[in-house]
């Protein structure tokens, strides 16, 4: 039996992948200009109709930070 913490890396990888995909879409709609800060990406995601906009703030910001690195 696995503990809930053992599955977290998989969930994070999935969230990171989703954040990466929406970040690319947001940059494409922004004339290819990169979004450089976590707060700018977070605000853009919250304004979008993405399912990511319903994620909790801290995990979403952490994932955005990993994707931007």
mmCIF file of C-alpha atoms in Angstrom:
data_model
loop_
_atom_site.group_PDB
_atom_site.id
_atom_site.type_symbol
_atom_site.label_atom_id
_atom_site.label_comp_id
_atom_site.label_asym_id
_atom_site.label_seq_id
_atom_site.Cartn_x
_atom_site.Cartn_y
_atom_site.Cartn_z
ATOM 1 C CA UNK A 1 0.000 0.000 0.000
ATOM 2 C CA UNK A 2 1.444 3.371 -0.975
ATOM 3 C CA UNK A 3 1.163 6.525 1.052
ATOM 4 C CA UNK A 4 -0.520 9.596 -0.440
ATOM 5 C CA UNK A 5 2.829 11.436 -0.449
ATOM 6 C CA UNK A 6 4.342 8.796 -2.735
ATOM 7 C CA UNK A 7 2.058 9.883 -5.582
ATOM 8 C CA UNK A 8 2.668 13.635 -5.325
ATOM 9 C CA UNK A 9 5.529 13.794 -7.858
ATOM 10 C CA UNK A 10 3.213 12.345 -10.509
ATOM 11 C CA UNK A 11 0.541 14.893 -9.699
ATOM 12 C CA UNK A 12 3.088 17.715 -9.793
ATOM 13 C CA UNK A 13 4.419 16.540 -13.134
ATOM 14 C CA UNK A 14 0.886 16.550 -14.519
ATOM 15 C CA UNK A 15 0.205 20.026 -13.166
ATOM 16 C CA UNK A 16 3.556 21.258 -14.507
ATOM 17 C CA UNK A 17 2.719 19.841 -17.939
ATOM 18 C CA UNK A 18 -0.683 21.559 -17.923
ATOM 19 C CA UNK A 19 0.875 24.856 -16.805
ATOM 20 C CA UNK A 20 3.501 24.575 -19.558
ATOM 21 C CA UNK A 21 0.824 24.019 -22.208
ATOM 22 C CA UNK A 22 -1.352 26.932 -21.087
ATOM 23 C CA UNK A 23 1.739 29.153 -20.772
ATOM 24 C CA UNK A 24 2.614 28.449 -24.417
ATOM 25 C CA UNK A 25 -0.965 29.262 -25.476
ATOM 26 C CA UNK A 26 -0.912 32.495 -23.470
ATOM 27 C CA UNK A 27 2.421 33.514 -25.015
ATOM 28 C CA UNK A 28 1.107 32.756 -28.518
ATOM 29 C CA UNK A 29 -1.940 34.934 -27.896
ATOM 30 C CA UNK A 30 0.411 37.633 -26.563
ATOM 31 C CA UNK A 31 2.198 37.963 -29.955
ATOM 32 C CA UNK A 32 4.881 35.519 -28.825
ATOM 33 C CA UNK A 33 6.095 37.773 -26.009
ATOM 34 C CA UNK A 34 7.094 35.645 -23.021
ATOM 35 C CA UNK A 35 5.378 36.094 -19.689
ATOM 36 C CA UNK A 36 8.297 36.453 -17.301
ATOM 37 C CA UNK A 37 6.913 36.537 -13.773
ATOM 38 C CA UNK A 38 4.939 34.073 -11.703
ATOM 39 C CA UNK A 39 2.378 36.741 -10.849
ATOM 40 C CA UNK A 40 1.828 37.676 -14.518
ATOM 41 C CA UNK A 41 1.287 34.035 -15.499
ATOM 42 C CA UNK A 42 -0.906 33.395 -12.449
ATOM 43 C CA UNK A 43 -3.102 36.411 -13.238
ATOM 44 C CA UNK A 44 -3.396 35.376 -16.898
ATOM 45 C CA UNK A 45 -4.402 31.838 -15.905
ATOM 46 C CA UNK A 46 -6.987 33.152 -13.427
ATOM 47 C CA UNK A 47 -8.501 35.358 -16.171
ATOM 48 C CA UNK A 48 -8.589 32.462 -18.629
ATOM 49 C CA UNK A 49 -11.253 29.810 -18.942
ATOM 50 C CA UNK A 50 -8.679 27.105 -18.236
ATOM 51 C CA UNK A 51 -9.352 24.413 -15.672
ATOM 52 C CA UNK A 52 -6.095 25.578 -14.081
ATOM 53 C CA UNK A 53 -7.876 28.743 -12.974
ATOM 54 C CA UNK A 54 -9.707 26.596 -10.416
ATOM 55 C CA UNK A 55 -6.499 25.264 -8.834
ATOM 56 C CA UNK A 56 -5.375 26.404 -5.403
ATOM 57 C CA UNK A 57 -3.022 29.376 -5.429
ATOM 58 C CA UNK A 58 0.111 27.958 -3.781
ATOM 59 C CA UNK A 59 0.475 24.724 -5.817
ATOM 60 C CA UNK A 60 -0.294 26.656 -8.995
ATOM 61 C CA UNK A 61 2.300 29.339 -8.230
ATOM 62 C CA UNK A 62 4.891 26.677 -7.382
ATOM 63 C CA UNK A 63 4.200 24.899 -10.665
ATOM 64 C CA UNK A 64 4.419 28.163 -12.633
ATOM 65 C CA UNK A 65 7.769 28.874 -10.964
ATOM 66 C CA UNK A 66 9.111 25.441 -11.980
ATOM 67 C CA UNK A 67 7.911 25.904 -15.571
ATOM 68 C CA UNK A 68 9.473 29.366 -15.877
ATOM 69 C CA UNK A 69 12.886 28.104 -14.706
#
